[in-house]
Coordinates of N, CA, C and O in Angstrom, one line a residue:
G1 N 4.6 0.5 -2.9 CA 5.2 1.8 -2.6 C 6.4 1.7 -1.7 O 6.5 2.5 -0.8
G2 N 7.3 0.8 -2.0 CA 8.4 0.6 -1.1 C 9.7 1.3 -1.6 O 10.8 1.0 -1.0
T3 N 9.7 2.1 -2.6 CA 10.9 2.6 -3.2 C 11.2 4.0 -2.8 O 12.3 4.5 -3.0
R4 N 10.3 4.7 -2.2 CA 10.5 6.1 -1.7 C 9.7 6.3 -0.5 O 8.8 5.5 -0.1
G5 N 9.9 7.5 0.2 CA 9.1 7.9 1.3 C 9.0 6.9 2.4 O 9.9 6.2 2.8
L6 N 7.8 6.9 3.0 CA 7.5 6.1 4.2 C 7.7 4.6 3.9 O 8.3 3.8 4.7
G7 N 7.3 4.1 2.7 CA 7.4 2.7 2.4 C 8.9 2.3 2.3 O 9.3 1.2 2.8
W8 N 9.8 3.1 1.7 CA 11.2 2.9 1.7 C 11.8 2.9 3.1 O 12.6 2.1 3.4
E9 N 11.3 3.8 3.9 CA 11.8 3.8 5.3 C 11.5 2.5 6.0 O 12.3 2.0 6.8
F10 N 10.2 2.1 5.9 CA 9.8 0.8 6.5 C 10.7 -0.3 6.0 O 11.2 -1.2 6.8
A11 N 11.0 -0.4 4.7 CA 11.8 -1.4 4.1 C 13.2 -1.4 4.7 O 13.8 -2.5 5.1
Q12 N 13.8 -0.3 4.9 CA 15.2 -0.1 5.4 C 15.2 -0.5 6.9 O 16.1 -1.2 7.4
Q13 N 14.2 -0.1 7.7 CA 14.1 -0.5 9.1 C 13.9 -2.0 9.2 O 14.6 -2.6 10.1
L14 N 13.1 -2.6 8.4 CA 12.9 -4.0 8.5 C 14.2 -4.8 8.2 O 14.5 -5.8 8.8
R15 N 14.8 -4.4 7.1 CA 16.1 -5.0 6.8 C 17.1 -4.9 7.9 O 17.8 -5.8 8.2
S16 N 17.2 -3.7 8.5 CA 18.2 -3.5 9.5 C 17.9 -4.3 10.8 O 18.8 -4.7 11.6
A17 N 16.6 -4.8 10.9 CA 16.2 -5.6 12.0 C 16.4 -7.1 11.6 O 16.0 -8.0 12.4
G18 N 16.9 -7.4 10.4 CA 17.2 -8.8 10.0 C 16.1 -9.4 9.2 O 16.3 -10.6 8.9
H19 N 15.1 -8.7 8.8 CA 14.1 -9.3 8.0 C 14.4 -9.3 6.5 O 15.1 -8.4 6.1
M20 N 14.0 -10.3 5.8 CA 14.1 -10.3 4.4 C 13.0 -9.4 3.8 O 11.8 -9.6 4.2
V21 N 13.3 -8.5 2.9 CA 12.3 -7.6 2.4 C 12.3 -7.7 0.8 O 13.4 -7.6 0.2
F22 N 11.2 -7.7 0.3 CA 11.0 -7.7 -1.2 C 10.3 -6.4 -1.5 O 9.1 -6.2 -1.1
V23 N 10.9 -5.5 -2.2 CA 10.4 -4.2 -2.4 C 9.7 -4.1 -3.8 O 10.2 -4.5 -4.8
L24 N 8.5 -3.5 -3.7 CA 7.7 -3.2 -4.9 C 7.6 -1.7 -5.1 O 7.3 -1.0 -4.1
G25 N 7.8 -1.2 -6.3 CA 7.6 0.2 -6.5 C 7.9 0.6 -8.0 O 8.6 -0.1 -8.7
R26 N 7.3 1.7 -8.3 CA 7.5 2.2 -9.7 C 8.9 2.6 -10.0 O 9.4 2.4 -11.1
S27 N 9.7 3.1 -9.0 CA 11.1 3.5 -9.3 C 12.1 2.4 -8.7 O 13.2 2.8 -8.4
Y28 N 11.6 1.2 -8.7 CA 12.5 0.1 -8.2 C 13.8 0.0 -8.9 O 13.8 0.0 -10.2
D29 N 14.9 0.0 -8.2 CA 16.2 -0.2 -8.8 C 17.0 -1.2 -7.9 O 17.2 -1.0 -6.7
P30 N 17.3 -2.4 -8.5 CA 17.9 -3.4 -7.6 C 19.2 -3.0 -6.9 O 19.5 -3.4 -5.8
A31 N 20.0 -2.1 -7.5 CA 21.2 -1.6 -6.9 C 20.9 -0.8 -5.6 O 21.7 -0.8 -4.7
L32 N 19.8 -0.1 -5.6 CA 19.4 0.7 -4.5 C 18.5 0.0 -3.5 O 18.7 0.1 -2.3
H33 N 17.5 -0.7 -4.0 CA 16.5 -1.3 -3.2 C 16.6 -2.7 -2.8 O 15.8 -3.3 -2.1
G34 N 17.6 -3.4 -3.4 CA 17.8 -4.8 -3.1 C 16.8 -5.7 -3.8 O 16.3 -5.4 -4.9
E35 N 16.4 -6.8 -3.2 CA 15.4 -7.7 -3.8 C 14.1 -7.1 -4.0 O 13.6 -6.4 -3.1
G36 N 13.5 -7.3 -5.2 CA 12.2 -6.7 -5.4 C 11.8 -6.7 -6.9 O 12.4 -7.4 -7.7
C37 N 10.9 -5.8 -7.3 CA 10.5 -5.7 -8.7 C 9.8 -4.4 -8.9 O 9.3 -3.8 -8.0
V38 N 9.8 -4.0 -10.2 CA 9.0 -2.8 -10.6 C 7.5 -3.1 -10.6 O 7.1 -4.2 -11.1
V39 N 6.8 -2.2 -10.1 CA 5.3 -2.3 -10.3 C 4.8 -0.8 -10.4 O 5.1 0.0 -9.5
D40 N 4.2 -0.5 -11.5 CA 3.6 0.8 -11.7 C 2.1 0.7 -11.5 O 1.4 0.1 -12.3
L41 N 1.7 1.2 -10.4 CA 0.3 1.0 -10.0 C -0.7 1.9 -10.8 O -1.9 1.9 -10.6
H42 N -0.1 2.7 -11.8 CA -1.0 3.3 -12.8 C -1.6 2.3 -13.7 O -2.7 2.5 -14.3
S43 N -1.0 1.1 -13.7 CA -1.4 0.1 -14.7 C -1.8 -1.2 -14.0 O -1.1 -1.8 -13.2
E44 N -3.0 -1.6 -14.3 CA -3.6 -2.9 -13.7 C -2.7 -4.1 -14.1 O -2.4 -5.0 -13.3
S45 N -2.2 -4.1 -15.4 CA -1.4 -5.2 -15.8 C -0.1 -5.3 -15.1 O 0.5 -6.3 -14.9
S46 N 0.5 -4.1 -14.7 CA 1.7 -4.1 -14.0 C 1.5 -4.7 -12.6 O 2.4 -5.5 -12.1
A47 N 0.4 -4.4 -12.0 CA 0.0 -5.0 -10.7 C -0.1 -6.5 -10.8 O 0.4 -7.3 -10.0
Q48 N -0.8 -6.9 -11.9 CA -0.9 -8.4 -12.1 C 0.4 -9.1 -12.4 O 0.7 -10.2 -11.9
D49 N 1.3 -8.4 -13.1 CA 2.7 -8.9 -13.3 C 3.4 -9.1 -12.0 O 4.1 -10.0 -11.8
A50 N 3.3 -8.1 -11.1 CA 4.0 -8.2 -9.8 C 3.5 -9.3 -9.0 O 4.2 -10.0 -8.3
V51 N 2.2 -9.6 -9.1 CA 1.6 -10.8 -8.4 C 2.3 -12.1 -8.8 O 2.7 -12.9 -8.0
S52 N 2.6 -12.2 -10.1 CA 3.3 -13.4 -10.6 C 4.7 -13.5 -10.0 O 5.2 -14.6 -9.8
K53 N 5.3 -12.4 -9.7 CA 6.6 -12.4 -9.1 C 6.6 -12.8 -7.6 O 7.6 -13.1 -7.0
L54 N 5.5 -12.7 -7.0 CA 5.3 -13.1 -5.6 C 5.0 -14.5 -5.3 O 5.0 -15.0 -4.2
N55 N 4.7 -15.3 -6.4 CA 4.3 -16.7 -6.2 C 5.2 -17.5 -5.4 O 4.8 -18.3 -4.5
D56 N 6.5 -17.4 -5.6 CA 7.5 -18.3 -4.8 C 8.1 -17.6 -3.6 O 9.0 -18.1 -3.0
I57 N 7.5 -16.5 -3.2 CA 8.0 -15.8 -2.0 C 7.1 -16.1 -0.8 O 5.9 -16.0 -0.8
E58 N 7.8 -16.5 0.3 CA 7.1 -16.6 1.6 C 6.8 -15.2 2.1 O 7.7 -14.4 2.3
I59 N 5.5 -15.0 2.3 CA 5.1 -13.6 2.8 C 4.6 -13.7 4.2 O 3.6 -14.4 4.5
E60 N 5.3 -13.1 5.1 CA 4.9 -13.0 6.5 C 4.2 -11.7 6.8 O 3.3 -11.7 7.6
S61 N 4.6 -10.6 6.1 CA 4.0 -9.3 6.3 C 3.9 -8.6 4.9 O 4.8 -8.8 4.1
F62 N 2.8 -7.8 4.8 CA 2.7 -7.0 3.6 C 2.4 -5.6 4.0 O 1.5 -5.4 4.8
Y63 N 3.1 -4.7 3.5 CA 2.9 -3.2 3.8 C 2.4 -2.6 2.6 O 3.1 -2.5 1.6
W64 N 1.2 -2.1 2.7 CA 0.5 -1.3 1.6 C 0.8 0.2 1.9 O 0.2 0.8 2.8
S65 N 1.8 0.7 1.2 CA 2.2 2.1 1.5 C 2.4 2.8 0.1 O 3.4 3.1 -0.3
T66 N 1.2 3.1 -0.5 CA 1.3 3.8 -1.8 C 0.5 5.1 -1.7 O -0.4 5.2 -1.0
G67 N 0.9 6.0 -2.6 CA 0.2 7.2 -2.6 C 0.7 8.2 -3.6 O 1.9 8.4 -3.7
V68 N -0.3 8.8 -4.3 CA 0.0 10.0 -5.1 C -1.1 11.0 -4.6 O -2.1 10.6 -4.1
I69 N -0.7 12.3 -4.8 CA -1.7 13.3 -4.3 C -1.8 14.4 -5.3 O -0.8 14.7 -6.0
Y70 N -2.9 15.0 -5.4 CA -3.1 16.2 -6.1 C -3.7 17.2 -5.1 O -4.7 16.9 -4.5
K71 N -3.1 18.4 -5.0 CA -3.6 19.4 -4.1 C -4.1 20.5 -5.0 O -3.3 21.1 -5.7
G72 N -5.4 20.7 -5.0 CA -6.0 21.8 -5.8 C -7.5 21.5 -6.0 O -8.0 20.6 -5.5
D73 N -8.1 22.4 -6.8 CA -9.5 22.3 -7.0 C -9.9 21.0 -7.8 O -9.2 20.6 -8.8
F74 N -10.8 20.3 -7.3 CA -11.3 19.0 -7.9 C -11.7 19.3 -9.4 O -11.4 18.5 -10.3
S75 N -12.3 20.4 -9.6 CA -12.7 20.7 -11.0 C -11.6 20.9 -12.0 O -11.7 20.7 -13.2
A76 N -10.4 21.1 -11.5 CA -9.2 21.3 -12.3 C -8.3 20.0 -12.4 O -7.4 20.0 -13.2
Q77 N -8.6 19.0 -11.6 CA -7.8 17.8 -11.6 C -8.0 17.1 -12.9 O -9.1 16.7 -13.3
K78 N -6.8 16.8 -13.6 CA -6.9 16.3 -15.0 C -7.3 14.9 -15.0 O -8.1 14.5 -15.9
D79 N -6.9 14.0 -14.2 CA -7.2 12.6 -14.3 C -7.4 12.0 -12.9 O -6.6 11.3 -12.4
P80 N -8.6 12.3 -12.2 CA -8.8 11.8 -10.9 C -8.8 10.2 -10.8 O -8.4 9.6 -9.8
H81 N -9.2 9.6 -11.9 CA -9.2 8.2 -12.0 C -7.9 7.6 -11.8 O -7.7 6.5 -11.1
Q82 N -6.8 8.2 -12.3 CA -5.5 7.7 -12.1 C -5.1 7.7 -10.7 O -4.4 6.7 -10.2
M83 N -5.4 8.7 -9.9 CA -5.1 8.6 -8.5 C -5.8 7.5 -7.8 O -5.3 6.8 -6.9
V84 N -7.1 7.2 -8.1 CA -7.8 6.1 -7.6 C -7.1 4.8 -7.9 O -7.0 3.9 -7.1
N85 N -6.6 4.7 -9.2 CA -5.9 3.5 -9.6 C -4.7 3.3 -8.7 O -4.4 2.1 -8.3
V86 N -3.9 4.3 -8.5 CA -2.6 4.2 -7.8 C -2.8 4.0 -6.3 O -2.2 3.1 -5.7
N87 N -3.7 4.7 -5.7 CA -3.9 4.7 -4.3 C -4.8 3.6 -3.8 O -4.7 3.2 -2.6
L88 N -5.6 3.0 -4.7 CA -6.6 2.1 -4.2 C -6.9 0.9 -5.1 O -6.6 -0.2 -4.7
S89 N -7.3 1.1 -6.3 CA -7.8 0.0 -7.1 C -6.7 -1.0 -7.5 O -6.8 -2.2 -7.2
N90 N -5.6 -0.6 -8.0 CA -4.5 -1.5 -8.4 C -3.8 -2.1 -7.2 O -3.4 -3.3 -7.3
P91 N -3.5 -1.4 -6.1 CA -2.9 -2.1 -5.0 C -3.8 -3.2 -4.4 O -3.3 -4.2 -3.9
L92 N -5.1 -3.1 -4.6 CA -6.0 -4.2 -4.1 C -5.7 -5.5 -4.7 O -5.9 -6.6 -4.1
I93 N -5.2 -5.5 -6.0 CA -4.8 -6.7 -6.6 C -3.7 -7.4 -5.8 O -3.8 -8.6 -5.5
L94 N -2.7 -6.7 -5.4 CA -1.6 -7.2 -4.6 C -2.0 -7.6 -3.2 O -1.6 -8.6 -2.6
V95 N -2.9 -6.7 -2.6 CA -3.4 -6.9 -1.2 C -4.2 -8.2 -1.2 O -4.0 -9.1 -0.3
Q96 N -5.1 -8.4 -2.1 CA -5.9 -9.6 -2.1 C -5.1 -10.9 -2.3 O -5.3 -11.9 -1.6
Y97 N -4.1 -10.8 -3.2 CA -3.2 -12.0 -3.4 C -2.5 -12.3 -2.1 O -2.5 -13.5 -1.7
T98 N -1.9 -11.3 -1.5 CA -1.1 -11.6 -0.3 C -2.0 -12.0 0.9 O -1.6 -12.9 1.7
W99 N -3.2 -11.5 0.9 CA -4.2 -11.8 2.0 C -4.5 -13.3 1.8 O -4.5 -14.1 2.8
N100 N -4.8 -13.7 0.6 CA -5.1 -15.2 0.4 C -3.9 -16.1 0.7 O -4.1 -17.2 1.3
K101 N -2.7 -15.7 0.4 CA -1.5 -16.5 0.8 C -1.5 -16.6 2.3 O -1.2 -17.7 2.9
M102 N -1.7 -15.5 3.0 CA -1.6 -15.5 4.5 C -2.7 -16.3 5.1 O -2.5 -17.1 6.0
L103 N -3.9 -16.2 4.5 CA -5.0 -17.0 5.0 C -4.8 -18.5 4.8 O -5.1 -19.3 5.7
G104 N -4.1 -18.8 3.7 CA -3.8 -20.2 3.4 C -2.9 -20.9 4.4 O -3.0 -22.1 4.7
K105 N -2.0 -20.1 5.0 CA -1.1 -20.6 6.1 C -1.5 -20.2 7.5 O -0.9 -20.5 8.4
N106 N -2.7 -19.4 7.5 CA -3.2 -19.0 8.8 C -2.2 -18.2 9.6 O -2.2 -18.4 10.9
A107 N -1.4 -17.4 9.0 CA -0.5 -16.5 9.7 C -0.1 -15.4 8.8 O 0.0 -15.5 7.6
G108 N 0.2 -14.3 9.4 CA 0.7 -13.1 8.6 C 0.2 -11.8 9.2 O -0.6 -11.8 10.2
R109 N 0.7 -10.7 8.6 CA 0.3 -9.4 9.1 C 0.2 -8.5 7.9 O 1.1 -8.3 7.1
M110 N -1.0 -8.0 7.7 CA -1.3 -7.0 6.7 C -1.3 -5.6 7.3 O -2.1 -5.3 8.2
V111 N -0.4 -4.8 6.8 CA -0.2 -3.4 7.3 C -0.7 -2.5 6.2 O -0.1 -2.4 5.2
I112 N -1.7 -1.7 6.6 CA -2.3 -0.7 5.6 C -1.9 0.6 6.1 O -2.4 1.0 7.2
I113 N -1.1 1.4 5.4 CA -0.7 2.7 5.8 C -1.5 3.7 5.0 O -1.4 3.8 3.8
S114 N -2.3 4.4 5.7 CA -3.2 5.4 5.1 C -2.7 6.8 5.4 O -1.6 7.1 5.1
S115 N -3.6 7.6 5.9 CA -3.2 9.0 6.2 C -4.3 9.6 7.1 O -5.4 9.1 7.2
T116 N -3.9 10.6 7.8 CA -4.9 11.3 8.6 C -6.0 11.9 7.8 O -7.2 12.0 8.3
T117 N -5.8 12.1 6.5 CA -6.8 12.5 5.6 C -7.9 11.4 5.4 O -9.0 11.7 5.1
G118 N -7.5 10.2 5.8 CA -8.5 9.1 5.8 C -9.5 9.2 6.9 O -10.6 8.5 6.9
I119 N -9.3 10.0 7.9 CA -10.3 10.2 8.9 C -10.8 11.7 9.1 O -11.8 11.9 9.7
K120 N -10.0 12.6 8.4 CA -10.4 14.0 8.5 C -10.1 14.6 7.1 O -9.0 14.8 6.8
A121 N -11.2 14.9 6.4 CA -11.0 15.5 5.1 C -10.3 16.9 5.1 O -10.5 17.6 6.1
R122 N -9.6 17.2 4.1 CA -8.9 18.5 4.0 C -9.3 19.2 2.7 O -9.6 18.5 1.7
T123 N -9.3 20.5 2.7 CA -9.6 21.2 1.5 C -8.6 20.9 0.4 O -7.4 20.7 0.7
N124 N -9.0 20.9 -0.8 CA -8.1 20.7 -2.0 C -7.5 19.3 -2.1 O -6.4 19.2 -2.7
E125 N -8.1 18.4 -1.5 CA -7.6 17.0 -1.5 C -8.8 16.0 -1.7 O -8.8 14.9 -1.2
A126 N -9.7 16.4 -2.5 CA -11.0 15.6 -2.6 C -10.7 14.1 -3.0 O -11.2 13.2 -2.3
V127 N -10.0 13.9 -4.1 CA -9.8 12.5 -4.5 C -8.9 11.7 -3.6 O -9.0 10.6 -3.3
Y128 N -7.8 12.4 -3.1 CA -6.9 11.8 -2.2 C -7.7 11.4 -0.9 O -7.6 10.3 -0.4
A129 N -8.6 12.3 -0.4 CA -9.4 11.9 0.7 C -10.3 10.7 0.4 O -10.5 9.8 1.3
L130 N -10.9 10.7 -0.8 CA -11.7 9.5 -1.2 C -10.9 8.2 -1.0 O -11.3 7.2 -0.4
T131 N -9.6 8.2 -1.6 CA -8.8 7.0 -1.5 C -8.4 6.6 -0.1 O -8.4 5.4 0.2
K132 N -8.1 7.6 0.7 CA -7.6 7.3 2.0 C -8.7 6.9 3.0 O -8.5 6.1 3.8
H133 N -9.9 7.5 2.8 CA -11.1 7.1 3.5 C -11.4 5.6 3.2 O -11.7 4.8 4.1
A134 N -11.3 5.3 1.9 CA -11.5 3.9 1.5 C -10.5 3.0 2.1 O -10.9 1.9 2.6
Q135 N -9.3 3.3 2.2 CA -8.2 2.5 2.8 C -8.6 2.2 4.3 O -8.4 1.1 4.8
V136 N -8.9 3.3 5.0 CA -9.3 3.2 6.4 C -10.4 2.2 6.6 O -10.4 1.3 7.4
G137 N -11.5 2.4 5.9 CA -12.7 1.5 6.0 C -12.3 0.1 5.6 O -12.8 -0.8 6.2
F138 N -11.5 0.0 4.5 CA -11.1 -1.4 4.1 C -10.3 -2.1 5.2 O -10.6 -3.2 5.5
A139 N -9.4 -1.4 5.8 CA -8.5 -2.0 6.8 C -9.4 -2.4 8.0 O -9.2 -3.5 8.6
R140 N -10.3 -1.6 8.4 CA -11.1 -1.9 9.6 C -12.0 -3.1 9.3 O -12.2 -4.0 10.1
S141 N -12.6 -3.1 8.1 CA -13.5 -4.2 7.7 C -12.7 -5.5 7.5 O -13.1 -6.6 7.9
L142 N -11.5 -5.4 7.0 CA -10.6 -6.6 6.8 C -10.2 -7.2 8.2 O -10.2 -8.4 8.4
G143 N -10.0 -6.3 9.2 CA -9.7 -6.8 10.5 C -10.9 -7.6 11.1 O -10.7 -8.6 11.7
L144 N -12.1 -7.0 10.8 CA -13.3 -7.7 11.3 C -13.5 -9.1 10.6 O -13.9 -10.1 11.2
E145 N -13.1 -9.1 9.3 CA -13.2 -10.4 8.6 C -12.2 -11.4 9.1 O -12.5 -12.6 9.3
A146 N -11.0 -11.0 9.5 CA -10.0 -11.9 10.1 C -10.6 -12.4 11.4 O -10.4 -13.6 11.7
E147 N -11.2 -11.6 12.2 CA -11.8 -12.0 13.5 C -12.9 -13.0 13.2 O -13.0 -14.1 13.8
R148 N -13.8 -12.7 12.2 CA -14.9 -13.7 11.9 C -14.4 -15.0 11.4 O -14.9 -16.1 11.8
L149 N -13.3 -15.0 10.7 CA -12.7 -16.3 10.2 C -11.9 -17.0 11.3 O -11.4 -18.1 11.1
K150 N -11.7 -16.3 12.4 CA -10.8 -16.8 13.5 C -9.4 -17.1 13.0 O -8.8 -18.1 13.3
S151 N -9.0 -16.2 12.1 CA -7.7 -16.3 11.5 C -6.6 -15.7 12.4 O -6.9 -14.7 13.2
R152 N -5.4 -16.2 12.3 CA -4.3 -15.6 13.0 C -3.6 -14.6 12.1 O -2.6 -14.0 12.5
V153 N -4.2 -14.2 11.0 CA -3.7 -13.1 10.2 C -4.1 -11.8 10.9 O -5.3 -11.7 11.2
K154 N -3.2 -11.0 11.1 CA -3.5 -9.7 11.8 C -3.5 -8.6 10.8 O -2.7 -8.5 9.9
V155 N -4.4 -7.6 11.0 CA -4.5 -6.4 10.2 C -4.1 -5.2 11.1 O -4.6 -5.1 12.2
Q156 N -3.2 -4.4 10.6 CA -2.7 -3.3 11.3 C -3.0 -2.0 10.4 O -2.6 -2.0 9.2
L157 N -3.7 -1.0 10.9 CA -3.9 0.2 10.2 C -3.0 1.3 10.8 O -3.0 1.5 12.0
V158 N -2.2 1.9 10.0 CA -1.3 3.0 10.4 C -1.8 4.3 9.7 O -2.1 4.3 8.5
I159 N -2.0 5.3 10.6 CA -2.6 6.6 10.1 C -1.6 7.7 10.4 O -1.8 8.4 11.4
P160 N -0.5 7.8 9.7 CA 0.4 8.9 10.0 C -0.1 10.3 9.6 O -0.8 10.4 8.6
G161 N 0.4 11.2 10.3 CA 0.2 12.6 9.9 C 1.2 13.0 8.8 O 2.1 12.3 8.4
G162 N 1.2 14.3 8.4 CA 2.1 14.8 7.5 C 3.5 14.7 7.9 O 3.8 14.9 9.1
M163 N 4.4 14.3 7.1 CA 5.9 14.2 7.4 C 6.7 14.6 6.2 O 6.1 14.5 5.1
R164 N 7.9 14.9 6.4 CA 8.7 15.3 5.3 C 9.3 14.0 4.6 O 10.2 13.4 5.0
T165 N 8.7 13.7 3.4 CA 9.2 12.6 2.6 C 9.1 13.2 1.2 O 8.5 14.2 0.9
G166 N 9.6 12.4 0.2 CA 9.6 12.7 -1.2 C 8.2 12.8 -1.7 O 7.9 13.3 -2.8
F167 N 7.2 12.3 -1.0 CA 5.8 12.3 -1.4 C 5.3 13.7 -1.7 O 4.5 13.9 -2.6
W168 N 5.8 14.7 -1.0 CA 5.4 16.1 -1.1 C 6.1 16.8 -2.3 O 5.7 17.9 -2.6
D169 N 7.1 16.2 -2.9 CA 7.9 16.8 -3.9 C 7.1 16.8 -5.2 O 6.3 15.9 -5.5

């Protein structure tokens, strides 16, 4: 989720601080986003393809900043499974791959960007709340796993509140 919104902002900030950034996102455009690749998290195979592009890249940090939202009655949501795929299931393919790379070198930082909805449910966001609660629990559990393994891989959970980004468009 590095081509728009908060993920894109993180990418730009990191680049301006001198870090090399590889951007993943559905709307990836090399002219705009620099080094990176297209990944459409609606599709498990697209996530798998993106993993193959990460093989030769040294990964020091990974930012999981994906999200789609539906605001409305759960009974009227056309495809709740699609939101689970984009916000949770398919990103886990990339997260697990980068986690294993970091564990292999015993260094790195996994940054999981969730939402305040991950700790406080809101009306008309049932499936979004499901995915964001899962991210929060996952990040906390992964941090405990890193401690248990005595790993130098750090897990950081970011829980931003609502902000004006293209996410709401």
